[in-house]
mmCIF file of C-alpha atoms in Angstrom:
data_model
loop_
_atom_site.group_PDB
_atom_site.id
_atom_site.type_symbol
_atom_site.label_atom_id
_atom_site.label_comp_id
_atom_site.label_asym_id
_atom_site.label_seq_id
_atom_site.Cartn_x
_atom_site.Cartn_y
_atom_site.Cartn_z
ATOM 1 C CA UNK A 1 57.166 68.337 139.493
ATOM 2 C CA UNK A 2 58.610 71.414 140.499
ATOM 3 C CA UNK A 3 62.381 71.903 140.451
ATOM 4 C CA UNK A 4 63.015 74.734 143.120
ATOM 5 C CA UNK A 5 61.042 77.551 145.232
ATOM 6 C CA UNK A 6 63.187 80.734 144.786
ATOM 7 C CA UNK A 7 62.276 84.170 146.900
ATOM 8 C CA UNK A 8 59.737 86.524 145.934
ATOM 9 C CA UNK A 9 61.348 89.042 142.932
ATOM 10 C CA UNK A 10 64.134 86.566 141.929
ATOM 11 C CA UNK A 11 64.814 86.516 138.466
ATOM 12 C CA UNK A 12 68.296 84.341 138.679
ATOM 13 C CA UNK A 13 68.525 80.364 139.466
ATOM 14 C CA UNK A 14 71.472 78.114 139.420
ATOM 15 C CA UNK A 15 70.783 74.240 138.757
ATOM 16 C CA UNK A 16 73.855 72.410 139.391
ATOM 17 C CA UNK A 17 75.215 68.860 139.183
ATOM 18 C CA UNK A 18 73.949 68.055 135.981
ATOM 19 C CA UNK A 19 75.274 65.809 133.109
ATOM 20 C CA UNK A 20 77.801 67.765 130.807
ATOM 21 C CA UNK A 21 76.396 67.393 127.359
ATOM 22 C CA UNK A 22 72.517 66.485 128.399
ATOM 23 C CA UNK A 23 70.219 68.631 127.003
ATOM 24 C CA UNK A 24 67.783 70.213 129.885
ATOM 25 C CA UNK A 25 64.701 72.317 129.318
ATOM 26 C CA UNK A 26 62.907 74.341 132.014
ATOM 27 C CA UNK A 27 59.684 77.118 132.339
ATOM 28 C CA UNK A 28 58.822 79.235 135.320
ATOM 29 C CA UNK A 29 55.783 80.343 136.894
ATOM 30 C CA UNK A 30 54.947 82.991 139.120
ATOM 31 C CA UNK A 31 52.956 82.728 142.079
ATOM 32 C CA UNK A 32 51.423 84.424 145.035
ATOM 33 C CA UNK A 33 48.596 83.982 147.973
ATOM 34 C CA UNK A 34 46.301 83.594 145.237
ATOM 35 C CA UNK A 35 47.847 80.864 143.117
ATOM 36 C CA UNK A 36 50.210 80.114 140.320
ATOM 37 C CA UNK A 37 50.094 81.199 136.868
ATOM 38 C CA UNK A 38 50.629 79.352 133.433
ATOM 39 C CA UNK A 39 54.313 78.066 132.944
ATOM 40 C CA UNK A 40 56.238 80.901 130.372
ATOM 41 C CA UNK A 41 57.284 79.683 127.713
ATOM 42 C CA UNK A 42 60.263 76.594 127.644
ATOM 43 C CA UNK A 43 63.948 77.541 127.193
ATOM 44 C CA UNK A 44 66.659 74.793 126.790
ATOM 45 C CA UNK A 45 70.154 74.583 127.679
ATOM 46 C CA UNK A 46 73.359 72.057 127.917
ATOM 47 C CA UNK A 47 75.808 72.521 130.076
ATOM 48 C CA UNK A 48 79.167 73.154 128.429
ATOM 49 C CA UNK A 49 82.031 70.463 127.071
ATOM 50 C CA UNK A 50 85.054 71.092 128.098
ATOM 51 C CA UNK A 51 88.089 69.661 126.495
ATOM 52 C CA UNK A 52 91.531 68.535 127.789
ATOM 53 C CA UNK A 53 94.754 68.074 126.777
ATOM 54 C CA UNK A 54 94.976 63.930 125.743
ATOM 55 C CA UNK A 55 98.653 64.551 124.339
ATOM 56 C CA UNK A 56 101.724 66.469 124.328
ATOM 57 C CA UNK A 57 105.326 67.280 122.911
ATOM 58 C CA UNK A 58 108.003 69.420 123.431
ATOM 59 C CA UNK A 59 109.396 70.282 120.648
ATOM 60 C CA UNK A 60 112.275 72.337 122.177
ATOM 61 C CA UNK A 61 112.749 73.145 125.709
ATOM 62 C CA UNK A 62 112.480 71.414 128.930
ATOM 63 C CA UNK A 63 108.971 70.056 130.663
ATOM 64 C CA UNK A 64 108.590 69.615 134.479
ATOM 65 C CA UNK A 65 105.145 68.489 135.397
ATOM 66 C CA UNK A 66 102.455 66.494 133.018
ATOM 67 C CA UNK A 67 99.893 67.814 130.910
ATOM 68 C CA UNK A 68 97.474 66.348 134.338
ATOM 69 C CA UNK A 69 99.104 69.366 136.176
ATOM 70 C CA UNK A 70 96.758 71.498 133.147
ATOM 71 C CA UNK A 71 93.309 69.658 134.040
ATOM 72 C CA UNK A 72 92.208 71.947 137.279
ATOM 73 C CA UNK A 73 92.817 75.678 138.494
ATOM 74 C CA UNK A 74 94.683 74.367 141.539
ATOM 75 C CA UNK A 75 97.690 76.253 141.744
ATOM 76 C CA UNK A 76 99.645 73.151 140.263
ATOM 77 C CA UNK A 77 101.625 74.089 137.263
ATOM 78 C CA UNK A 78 103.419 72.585 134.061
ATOM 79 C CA UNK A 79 106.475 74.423 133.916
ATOM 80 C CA UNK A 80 107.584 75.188 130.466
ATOM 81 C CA UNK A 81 111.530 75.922 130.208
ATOM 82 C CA UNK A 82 113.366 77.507 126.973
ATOM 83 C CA UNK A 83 116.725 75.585 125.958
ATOM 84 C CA UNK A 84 119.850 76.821 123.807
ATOM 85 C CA UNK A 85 119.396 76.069 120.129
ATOM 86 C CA UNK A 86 121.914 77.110 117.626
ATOM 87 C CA UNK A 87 125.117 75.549 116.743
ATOM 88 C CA UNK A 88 128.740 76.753 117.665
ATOM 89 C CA UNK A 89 128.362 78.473 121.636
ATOM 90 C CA UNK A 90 128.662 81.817 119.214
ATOM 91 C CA UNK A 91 125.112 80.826 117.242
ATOM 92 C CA UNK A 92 123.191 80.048 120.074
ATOM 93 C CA UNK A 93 119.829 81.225 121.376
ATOM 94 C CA UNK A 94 116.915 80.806 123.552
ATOM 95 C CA UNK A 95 114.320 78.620 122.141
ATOM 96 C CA UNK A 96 110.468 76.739 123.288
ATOM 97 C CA UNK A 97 107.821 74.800 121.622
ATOM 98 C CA UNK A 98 105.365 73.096 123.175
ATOM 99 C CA UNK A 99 101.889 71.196 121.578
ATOM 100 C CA UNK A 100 99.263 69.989 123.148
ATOM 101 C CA UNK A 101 96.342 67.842 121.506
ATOM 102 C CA UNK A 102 92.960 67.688 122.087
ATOM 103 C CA UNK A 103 89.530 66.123 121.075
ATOM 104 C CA UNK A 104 87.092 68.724 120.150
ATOM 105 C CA UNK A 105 83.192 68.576 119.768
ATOM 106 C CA UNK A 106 81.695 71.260 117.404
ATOM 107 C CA UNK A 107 78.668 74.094 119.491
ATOM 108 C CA UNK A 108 77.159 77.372 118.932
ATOM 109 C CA UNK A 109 80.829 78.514 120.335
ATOM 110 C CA UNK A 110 83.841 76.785 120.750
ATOM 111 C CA UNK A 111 86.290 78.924 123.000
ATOM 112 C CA UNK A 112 90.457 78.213 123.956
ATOM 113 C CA UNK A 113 90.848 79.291 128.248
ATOM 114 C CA UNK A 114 94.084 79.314 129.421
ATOM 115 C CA UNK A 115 95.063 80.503 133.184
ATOM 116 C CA UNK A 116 99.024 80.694 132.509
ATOM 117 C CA UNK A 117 101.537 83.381 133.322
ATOM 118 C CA UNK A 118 105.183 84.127 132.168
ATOM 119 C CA UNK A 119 107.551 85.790 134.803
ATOM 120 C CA UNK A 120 109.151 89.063 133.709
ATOM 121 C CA UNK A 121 112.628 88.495 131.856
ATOM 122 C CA UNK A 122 115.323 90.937 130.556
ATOM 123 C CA UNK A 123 115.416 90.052 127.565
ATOM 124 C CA UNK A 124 111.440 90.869 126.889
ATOM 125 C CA UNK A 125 110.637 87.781 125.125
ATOM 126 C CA UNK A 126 107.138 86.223 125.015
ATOM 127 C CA UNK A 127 105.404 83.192 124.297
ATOM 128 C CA UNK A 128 102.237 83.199 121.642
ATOM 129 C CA UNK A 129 99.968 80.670 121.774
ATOM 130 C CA UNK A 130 98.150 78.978 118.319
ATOM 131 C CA UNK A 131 96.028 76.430 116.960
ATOM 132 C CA UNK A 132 96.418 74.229 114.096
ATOM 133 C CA UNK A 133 93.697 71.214 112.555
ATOM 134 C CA UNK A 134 96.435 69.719 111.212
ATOM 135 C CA UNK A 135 99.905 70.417 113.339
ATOM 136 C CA UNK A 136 101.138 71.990 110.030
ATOM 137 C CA UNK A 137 99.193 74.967 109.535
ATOM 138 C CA UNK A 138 98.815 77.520 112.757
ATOM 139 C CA UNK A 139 96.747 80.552 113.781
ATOM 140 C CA UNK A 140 97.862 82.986 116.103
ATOM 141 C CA UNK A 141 95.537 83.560 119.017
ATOM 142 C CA UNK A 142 96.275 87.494 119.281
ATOM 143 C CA UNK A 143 93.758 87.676 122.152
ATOM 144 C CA UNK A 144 96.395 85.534 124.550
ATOM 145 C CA UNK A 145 98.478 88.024 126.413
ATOM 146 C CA UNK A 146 100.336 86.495 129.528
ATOM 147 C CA UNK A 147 100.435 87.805 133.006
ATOM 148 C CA UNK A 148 104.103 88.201 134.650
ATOM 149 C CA UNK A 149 102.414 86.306 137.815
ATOM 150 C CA UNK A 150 99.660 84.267 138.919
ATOM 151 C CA UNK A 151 96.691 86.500 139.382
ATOM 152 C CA UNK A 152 93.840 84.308 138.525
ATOM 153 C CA UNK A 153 92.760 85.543 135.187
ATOM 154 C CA UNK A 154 91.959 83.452 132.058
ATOM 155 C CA UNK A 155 92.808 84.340 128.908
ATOM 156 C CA UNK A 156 90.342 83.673 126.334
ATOM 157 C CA UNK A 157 90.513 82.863 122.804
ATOM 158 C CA UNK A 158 87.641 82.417 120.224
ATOM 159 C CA UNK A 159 87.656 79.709 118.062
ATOM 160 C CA UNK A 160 85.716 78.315 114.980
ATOM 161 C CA UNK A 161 82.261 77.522 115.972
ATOM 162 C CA UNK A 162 82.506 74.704 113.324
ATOM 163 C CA UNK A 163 85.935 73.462 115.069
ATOM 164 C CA UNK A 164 86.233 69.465 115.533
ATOM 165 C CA UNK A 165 88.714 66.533 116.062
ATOM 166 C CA UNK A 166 91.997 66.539 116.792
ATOM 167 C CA UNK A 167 93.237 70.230 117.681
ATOM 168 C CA UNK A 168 96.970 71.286 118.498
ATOM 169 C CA UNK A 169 97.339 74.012 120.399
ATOM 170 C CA UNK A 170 101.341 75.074 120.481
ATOM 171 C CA UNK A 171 103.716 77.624 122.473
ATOM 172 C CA UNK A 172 106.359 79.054 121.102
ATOM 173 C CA UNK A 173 109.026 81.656 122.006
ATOM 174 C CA UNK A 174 109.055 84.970 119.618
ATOM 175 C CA UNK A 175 112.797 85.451 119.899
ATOM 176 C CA UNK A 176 115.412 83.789 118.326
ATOM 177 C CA UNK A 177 118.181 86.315 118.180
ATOM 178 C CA UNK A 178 122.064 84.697 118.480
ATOM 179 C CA UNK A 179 123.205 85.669 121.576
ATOM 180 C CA UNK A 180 120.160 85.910 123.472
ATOM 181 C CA UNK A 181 120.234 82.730 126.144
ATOM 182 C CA UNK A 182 118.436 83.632 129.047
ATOM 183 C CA UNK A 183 116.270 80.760 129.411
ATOM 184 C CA UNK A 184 112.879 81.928 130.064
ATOM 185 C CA UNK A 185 109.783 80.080 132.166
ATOM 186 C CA UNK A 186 106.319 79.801 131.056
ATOM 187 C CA UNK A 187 103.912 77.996 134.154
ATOM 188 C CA UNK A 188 100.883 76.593 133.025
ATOM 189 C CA UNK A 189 97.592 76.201 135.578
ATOM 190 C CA UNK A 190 95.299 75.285 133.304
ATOM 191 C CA UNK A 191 94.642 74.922 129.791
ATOM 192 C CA UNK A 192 91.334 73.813 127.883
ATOM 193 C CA UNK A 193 88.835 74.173 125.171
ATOM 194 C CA UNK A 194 84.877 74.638 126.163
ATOM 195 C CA UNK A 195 82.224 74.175 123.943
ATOM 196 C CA UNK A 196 78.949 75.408 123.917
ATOM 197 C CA UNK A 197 76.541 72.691 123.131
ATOM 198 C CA UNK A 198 72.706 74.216 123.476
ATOM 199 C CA UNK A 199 70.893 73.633 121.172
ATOM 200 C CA UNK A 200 70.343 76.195 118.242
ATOM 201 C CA UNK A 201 66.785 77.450 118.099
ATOM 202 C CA UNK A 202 66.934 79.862 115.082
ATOM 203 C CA UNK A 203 68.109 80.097 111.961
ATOM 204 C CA UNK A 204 72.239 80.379 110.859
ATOM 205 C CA UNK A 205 73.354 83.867 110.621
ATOM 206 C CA UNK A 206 74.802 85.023 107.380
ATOM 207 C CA UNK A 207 77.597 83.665 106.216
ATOM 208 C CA UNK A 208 80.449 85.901 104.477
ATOM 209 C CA UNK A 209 81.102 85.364 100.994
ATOM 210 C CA UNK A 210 84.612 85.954 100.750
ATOM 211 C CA UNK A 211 85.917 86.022 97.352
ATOM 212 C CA UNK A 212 84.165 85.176 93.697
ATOM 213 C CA UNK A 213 87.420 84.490 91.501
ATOM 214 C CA UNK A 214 86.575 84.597 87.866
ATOM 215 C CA UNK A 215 88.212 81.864 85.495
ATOM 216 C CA UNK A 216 87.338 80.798 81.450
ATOM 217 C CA UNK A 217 83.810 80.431 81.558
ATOM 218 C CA UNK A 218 83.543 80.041 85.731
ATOM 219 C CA UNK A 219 83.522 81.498 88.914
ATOM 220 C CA UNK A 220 85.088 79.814 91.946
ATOM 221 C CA UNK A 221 82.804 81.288 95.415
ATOM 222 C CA UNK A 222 84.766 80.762 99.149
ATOM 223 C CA UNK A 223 82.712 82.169 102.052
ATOM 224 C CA UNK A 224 82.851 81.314 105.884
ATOM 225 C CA UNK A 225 80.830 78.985 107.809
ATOM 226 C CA UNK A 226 78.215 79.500 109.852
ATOM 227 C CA UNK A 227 77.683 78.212 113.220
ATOM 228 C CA UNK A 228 74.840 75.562 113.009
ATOM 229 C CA UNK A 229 74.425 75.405 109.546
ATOM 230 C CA UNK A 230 73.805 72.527 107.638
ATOM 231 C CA UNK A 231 73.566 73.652 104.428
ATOM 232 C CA UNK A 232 74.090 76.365 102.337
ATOM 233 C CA UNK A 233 72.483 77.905 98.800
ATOM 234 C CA UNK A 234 74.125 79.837 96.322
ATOM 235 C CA UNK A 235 71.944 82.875 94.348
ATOM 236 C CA UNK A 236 73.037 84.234 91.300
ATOM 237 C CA UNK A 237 71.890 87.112 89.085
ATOM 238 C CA UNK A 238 72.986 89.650 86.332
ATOM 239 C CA UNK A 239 73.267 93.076 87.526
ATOM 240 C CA UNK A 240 70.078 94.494 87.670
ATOM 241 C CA UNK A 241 68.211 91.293 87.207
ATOM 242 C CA UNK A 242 66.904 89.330 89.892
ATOM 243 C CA UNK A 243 68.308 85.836 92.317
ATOM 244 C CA UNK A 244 68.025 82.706 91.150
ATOM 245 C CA UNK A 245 69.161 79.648 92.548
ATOM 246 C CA UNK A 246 72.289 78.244 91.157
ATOM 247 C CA UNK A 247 72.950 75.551 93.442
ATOM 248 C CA UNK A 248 71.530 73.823 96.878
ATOM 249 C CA UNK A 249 72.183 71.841 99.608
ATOM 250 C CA UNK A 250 76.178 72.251 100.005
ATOM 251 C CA UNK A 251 77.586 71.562 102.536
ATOM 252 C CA UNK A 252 81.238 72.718 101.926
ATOM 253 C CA UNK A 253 82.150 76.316 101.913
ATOM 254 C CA UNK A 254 83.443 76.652 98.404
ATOM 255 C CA UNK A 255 81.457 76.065 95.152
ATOM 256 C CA UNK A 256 82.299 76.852 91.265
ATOM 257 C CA UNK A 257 79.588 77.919 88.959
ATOM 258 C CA UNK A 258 80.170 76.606 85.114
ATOM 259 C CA UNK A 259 79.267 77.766 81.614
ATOM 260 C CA UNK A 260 79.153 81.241 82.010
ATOM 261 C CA UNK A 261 79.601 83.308 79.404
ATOM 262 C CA UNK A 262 82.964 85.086 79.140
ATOM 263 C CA UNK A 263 82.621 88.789 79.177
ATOM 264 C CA UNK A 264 79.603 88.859 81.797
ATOM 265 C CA UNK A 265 79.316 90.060 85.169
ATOM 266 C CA UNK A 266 77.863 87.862 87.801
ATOM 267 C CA UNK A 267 76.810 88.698 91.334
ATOM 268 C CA UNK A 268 76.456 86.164 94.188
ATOM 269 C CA UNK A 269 74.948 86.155 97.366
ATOM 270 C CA UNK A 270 74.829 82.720 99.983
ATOM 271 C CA UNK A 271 72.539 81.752 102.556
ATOM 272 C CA UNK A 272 72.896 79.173 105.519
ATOM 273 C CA UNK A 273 70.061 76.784 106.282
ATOM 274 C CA UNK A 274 69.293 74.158 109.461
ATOM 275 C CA UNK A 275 66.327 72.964 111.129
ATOM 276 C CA UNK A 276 64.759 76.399 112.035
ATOM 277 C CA UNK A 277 64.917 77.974 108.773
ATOM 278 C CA UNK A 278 67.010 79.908 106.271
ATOM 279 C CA UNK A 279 69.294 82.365 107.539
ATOM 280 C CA UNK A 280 70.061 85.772 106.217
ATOM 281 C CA UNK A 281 71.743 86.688 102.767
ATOM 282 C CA UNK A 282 75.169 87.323 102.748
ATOM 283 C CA UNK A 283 76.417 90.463 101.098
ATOM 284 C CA UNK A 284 76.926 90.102 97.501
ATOM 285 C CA UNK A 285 80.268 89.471 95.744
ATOM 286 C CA UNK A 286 80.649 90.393 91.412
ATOM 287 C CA UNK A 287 82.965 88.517 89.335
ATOM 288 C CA UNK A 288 83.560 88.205 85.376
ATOM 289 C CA UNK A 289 84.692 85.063 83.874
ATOM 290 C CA UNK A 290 87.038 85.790 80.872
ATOM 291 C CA UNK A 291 88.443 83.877 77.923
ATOM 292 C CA UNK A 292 92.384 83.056 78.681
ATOM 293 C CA UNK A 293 94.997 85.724 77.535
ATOM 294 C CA UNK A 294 97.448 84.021 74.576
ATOM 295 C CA UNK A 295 100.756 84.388 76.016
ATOM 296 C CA UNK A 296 102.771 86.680 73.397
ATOM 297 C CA UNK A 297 106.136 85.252 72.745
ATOM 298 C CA UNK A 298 109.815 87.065 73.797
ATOM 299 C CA UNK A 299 111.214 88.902 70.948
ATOM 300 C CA UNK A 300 114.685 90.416 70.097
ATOM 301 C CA UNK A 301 116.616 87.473 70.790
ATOM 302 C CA UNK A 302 120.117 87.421 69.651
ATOM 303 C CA UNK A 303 123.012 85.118 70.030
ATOM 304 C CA UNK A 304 126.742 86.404 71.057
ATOM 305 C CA UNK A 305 129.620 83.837 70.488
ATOM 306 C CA UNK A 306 132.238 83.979 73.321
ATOM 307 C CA UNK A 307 134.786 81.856 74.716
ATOM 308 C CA UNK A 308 133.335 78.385 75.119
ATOM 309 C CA UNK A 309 130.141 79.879 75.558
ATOM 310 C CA UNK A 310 127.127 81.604 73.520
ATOM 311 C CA UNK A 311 125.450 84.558 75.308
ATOM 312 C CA UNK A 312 121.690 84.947 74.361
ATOM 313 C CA UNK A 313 119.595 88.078 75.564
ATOM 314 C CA UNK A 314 115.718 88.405 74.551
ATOM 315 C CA UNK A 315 112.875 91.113 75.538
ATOM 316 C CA UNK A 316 110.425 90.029 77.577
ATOM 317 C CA UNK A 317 107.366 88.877 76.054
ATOM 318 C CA UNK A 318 104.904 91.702 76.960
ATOM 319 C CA UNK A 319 102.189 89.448 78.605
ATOM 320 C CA UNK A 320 101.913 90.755 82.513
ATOM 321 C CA UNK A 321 102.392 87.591 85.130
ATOM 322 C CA UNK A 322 105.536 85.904 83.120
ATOM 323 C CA UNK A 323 106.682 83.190 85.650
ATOM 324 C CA UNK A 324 109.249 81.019 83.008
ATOM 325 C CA UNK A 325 111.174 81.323 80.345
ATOM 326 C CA UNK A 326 112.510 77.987 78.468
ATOM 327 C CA UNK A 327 115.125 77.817 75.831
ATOM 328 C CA UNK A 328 115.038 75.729 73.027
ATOM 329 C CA UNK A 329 118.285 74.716 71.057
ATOM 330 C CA UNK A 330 119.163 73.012 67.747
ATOM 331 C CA UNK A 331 122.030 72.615 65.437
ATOM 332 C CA UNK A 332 120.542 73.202 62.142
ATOM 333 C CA UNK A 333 117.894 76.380 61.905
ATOM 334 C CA UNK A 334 114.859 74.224 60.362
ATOM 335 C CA UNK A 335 115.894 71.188 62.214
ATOM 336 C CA UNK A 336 113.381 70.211 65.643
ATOM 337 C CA UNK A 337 114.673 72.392 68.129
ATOM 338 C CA UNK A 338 114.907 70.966 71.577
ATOM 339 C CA UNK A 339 114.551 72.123 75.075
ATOM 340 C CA UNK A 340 117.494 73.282 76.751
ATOM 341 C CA UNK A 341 117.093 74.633 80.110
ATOM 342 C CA UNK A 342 113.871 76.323 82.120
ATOM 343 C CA UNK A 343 114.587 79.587 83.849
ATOM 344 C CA UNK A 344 112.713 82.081 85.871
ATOM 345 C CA UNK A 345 111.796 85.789 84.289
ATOM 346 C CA UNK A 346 115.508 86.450 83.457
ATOM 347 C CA UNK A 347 116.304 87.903 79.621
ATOM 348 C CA UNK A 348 119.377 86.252 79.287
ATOM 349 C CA UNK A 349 121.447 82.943 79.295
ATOM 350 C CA UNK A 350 124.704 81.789 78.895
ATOM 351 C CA UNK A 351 124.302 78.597 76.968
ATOM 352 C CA UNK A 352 128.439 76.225 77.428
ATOM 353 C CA UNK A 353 129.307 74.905 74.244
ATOM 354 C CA UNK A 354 131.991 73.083 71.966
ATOM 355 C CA UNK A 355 134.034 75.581 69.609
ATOM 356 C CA UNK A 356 133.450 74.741 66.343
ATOM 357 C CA UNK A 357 129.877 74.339 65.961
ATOM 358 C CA UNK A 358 126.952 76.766 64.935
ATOM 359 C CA UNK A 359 123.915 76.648 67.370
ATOM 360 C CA UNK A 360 120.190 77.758 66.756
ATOM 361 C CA UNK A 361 118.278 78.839 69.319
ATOM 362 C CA UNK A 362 114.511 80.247 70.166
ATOM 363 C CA UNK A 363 112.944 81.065 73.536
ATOM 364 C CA UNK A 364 109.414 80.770 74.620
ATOM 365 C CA UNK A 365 107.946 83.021 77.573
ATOM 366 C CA UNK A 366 104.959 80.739 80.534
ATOM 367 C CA UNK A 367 102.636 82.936 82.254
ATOM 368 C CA UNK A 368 98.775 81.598 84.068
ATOM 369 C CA UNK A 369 97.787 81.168 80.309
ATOM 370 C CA UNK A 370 100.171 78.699 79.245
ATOM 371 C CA UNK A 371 103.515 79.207 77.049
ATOM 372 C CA UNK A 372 103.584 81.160 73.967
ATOM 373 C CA UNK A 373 104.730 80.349 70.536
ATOM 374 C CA UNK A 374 108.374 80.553 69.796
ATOM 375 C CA UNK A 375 110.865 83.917 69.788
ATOM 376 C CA UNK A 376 112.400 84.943 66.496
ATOM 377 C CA UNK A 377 115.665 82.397 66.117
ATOM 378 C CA UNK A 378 119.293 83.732 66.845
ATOM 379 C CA UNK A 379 122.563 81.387 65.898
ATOM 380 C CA UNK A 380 126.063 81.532 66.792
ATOM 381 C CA UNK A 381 129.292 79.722 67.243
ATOM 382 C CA UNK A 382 131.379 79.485 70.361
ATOM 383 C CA UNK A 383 134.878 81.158 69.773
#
């Protein structure tokens, strides 16, 4: 049964009040005195999701309004307020957080709109607006820029096409400079995420492999998601060789490929699969796996008797990345020496002792490869 008549030449038509999240699908015809042709060929949409705020907190500041006053472009606004933060009146500064949580269905495009504006102050602060899967972790949306009144315009924010859950969405102020108190506004129309939920009907693009990080005997392979994928195969090949399969049907975006052999180069391309097919290859990434680096040992150490103290100094052990040192004492020289304190990549140590008393020591040097065998041993006596 036909939907709609539309004039002669259109090529636009709007079909409204429909179910958000129902997928429809449609064909047109053409037609004239003479009759009607065959239906083109059937194209499917769903009308978007949209998202709203179903929490929120402030963190620091002042609210007037409800996160209800965010659900419609109405002129109706949540009024965000900085506060004073700081300690003595001497500390103090200007300060706003704000969250907002909300329930988000993965699409072909998830996308942040926000119709907002923040009126001019002297101090030229601004609010930035992130997101966060996990109220810990936030990403800037750089796009966001606020108008200084309300003109109408939404500011628009792409998000992860693979995005889903619980998302917080937060406000802060950029300035926290002691002595700056004017106590900005930020008013808040409307606020919400939008998903785009029709159906795919081709293959995942390409995902990008972003790094191949080479460990003993393995390589470790992080690339991005792609939108509608729902799985993903990793190729492998010597350089100059050809692809072969190394692994199939993941579906997280990280993978590590064991028993290599040490010494060769490996190059790695990933491809995105769903129900239409097998997307594109992604460019290729090389790594090397190598055998662990023996961490050499410090050397020079020597041991300086002072007052109530014994003053040890080392070199460095020559092995690049040295994140410790550790110390190692004992009262005999061929007795079991014992650890005596862990310190960062400093070469010396001032070790507080009784007077009296001859005291061995030896120093070992931790980088990524482990710790190394002992330093030479140094003894001395406090004075």
């Amino acid at each position: 049964m036909p939907l709609a008549a539309v004039a002669a030449n259109a090529t636009v038509f709007v079909d409204a009040g429909l179910t958000t999240g129902t997928t429809y699908y449609y064909r047109v015809r053409a037609c004239n005195g003479a009759g009607c042709s065959a239906p083109g060929a059937t194209a499917a949409a769903a009308p978007f999701l949209y998202a709203y705020a179903t929490s929120e907190t402030t963190v620091a500041g002042t609210l007037t309004g409800t996160r209800a006053n965010t659900y419609a472009d109405d002129g109706v606004y949540e009024q965000l307020t900085e506060k004073l933060a700081g300690g003595k009146p001497v500390t103090r500064y200007s300060a706003l957080e704000h969250k907002w949580v909300f329930t988000v269905t993965p699409g072909q495009s998830v996308t942040f709109f926000l119709q907002a504006f923040q009126p001019v102050n002297a101090e030229g602060d601004r609010f930035v607006f992130s997101y966060s899967t996990d109220d810990i972790t936030y990403q800037d949306m750089t796009s966001i820029v606020l108008p200084t009144s309300d003109d109408g315009s939404y500011q628009v924010f792409a998000l992860p096409g693979t995005l889903q859950g619980t998302v917080y969405v937060r406000v802060q102020d950029t300035d926290h400079t002691i002595g700056r108190n004017a106590l900005d506004n930020l008013f808040v129309d409307q606020i919400l995420i939008r998903t785009d939920v029709s159906p795919m009907t081709a293959p995942p693009a390409a995902p990008v492999l972003q790094q191949a990080i080479a460990g003993n005997q393995t390589v470790t392979l992080t690339w991005t998601a792609s939108t509608g994928a729902t799985s993903y195969t990793i190729l492998r090949r010597l350089v100059g060789g050809g692809y072969t399969e190394v692994a199939t049907d993941l579906t997280a975006t990280t993978y590590t490929d064991i028993s290599l052999i040490n010494g060769t180069t490996y190059e790695y391309v990933v491809t995105a699969h769903n129900t239409f097919g097998s997307g594109a290859w992604s460019s290729p990434v090389s790594a090397t796996p190598q055998a662990p680096i023996a961490t050499e040992p410090p050397t020079n150490l020597t041991a300086t008797g002072a007052k109530r103290k014994i003053s040890l100094n080392w070199t460095q052990s020559s092995t690049p990345g040295i994140v410790q040192n550790k110390i190692y004492r004992s009262t005999t020289s061929n007795d079991t020496y014992t650890l005596l304190a862990t310190i960062g990549t400093a070469t010396s140590y001032s070790d507080t002792v009784p007077t009296g008393t001859t005291y061995y020591y030896t120093v070992t040097a931790v980088s990524s490869s482990g710790e190394s065998a002992v330093s030479n041993s140094a003894g001395a006596a406090a004075k």
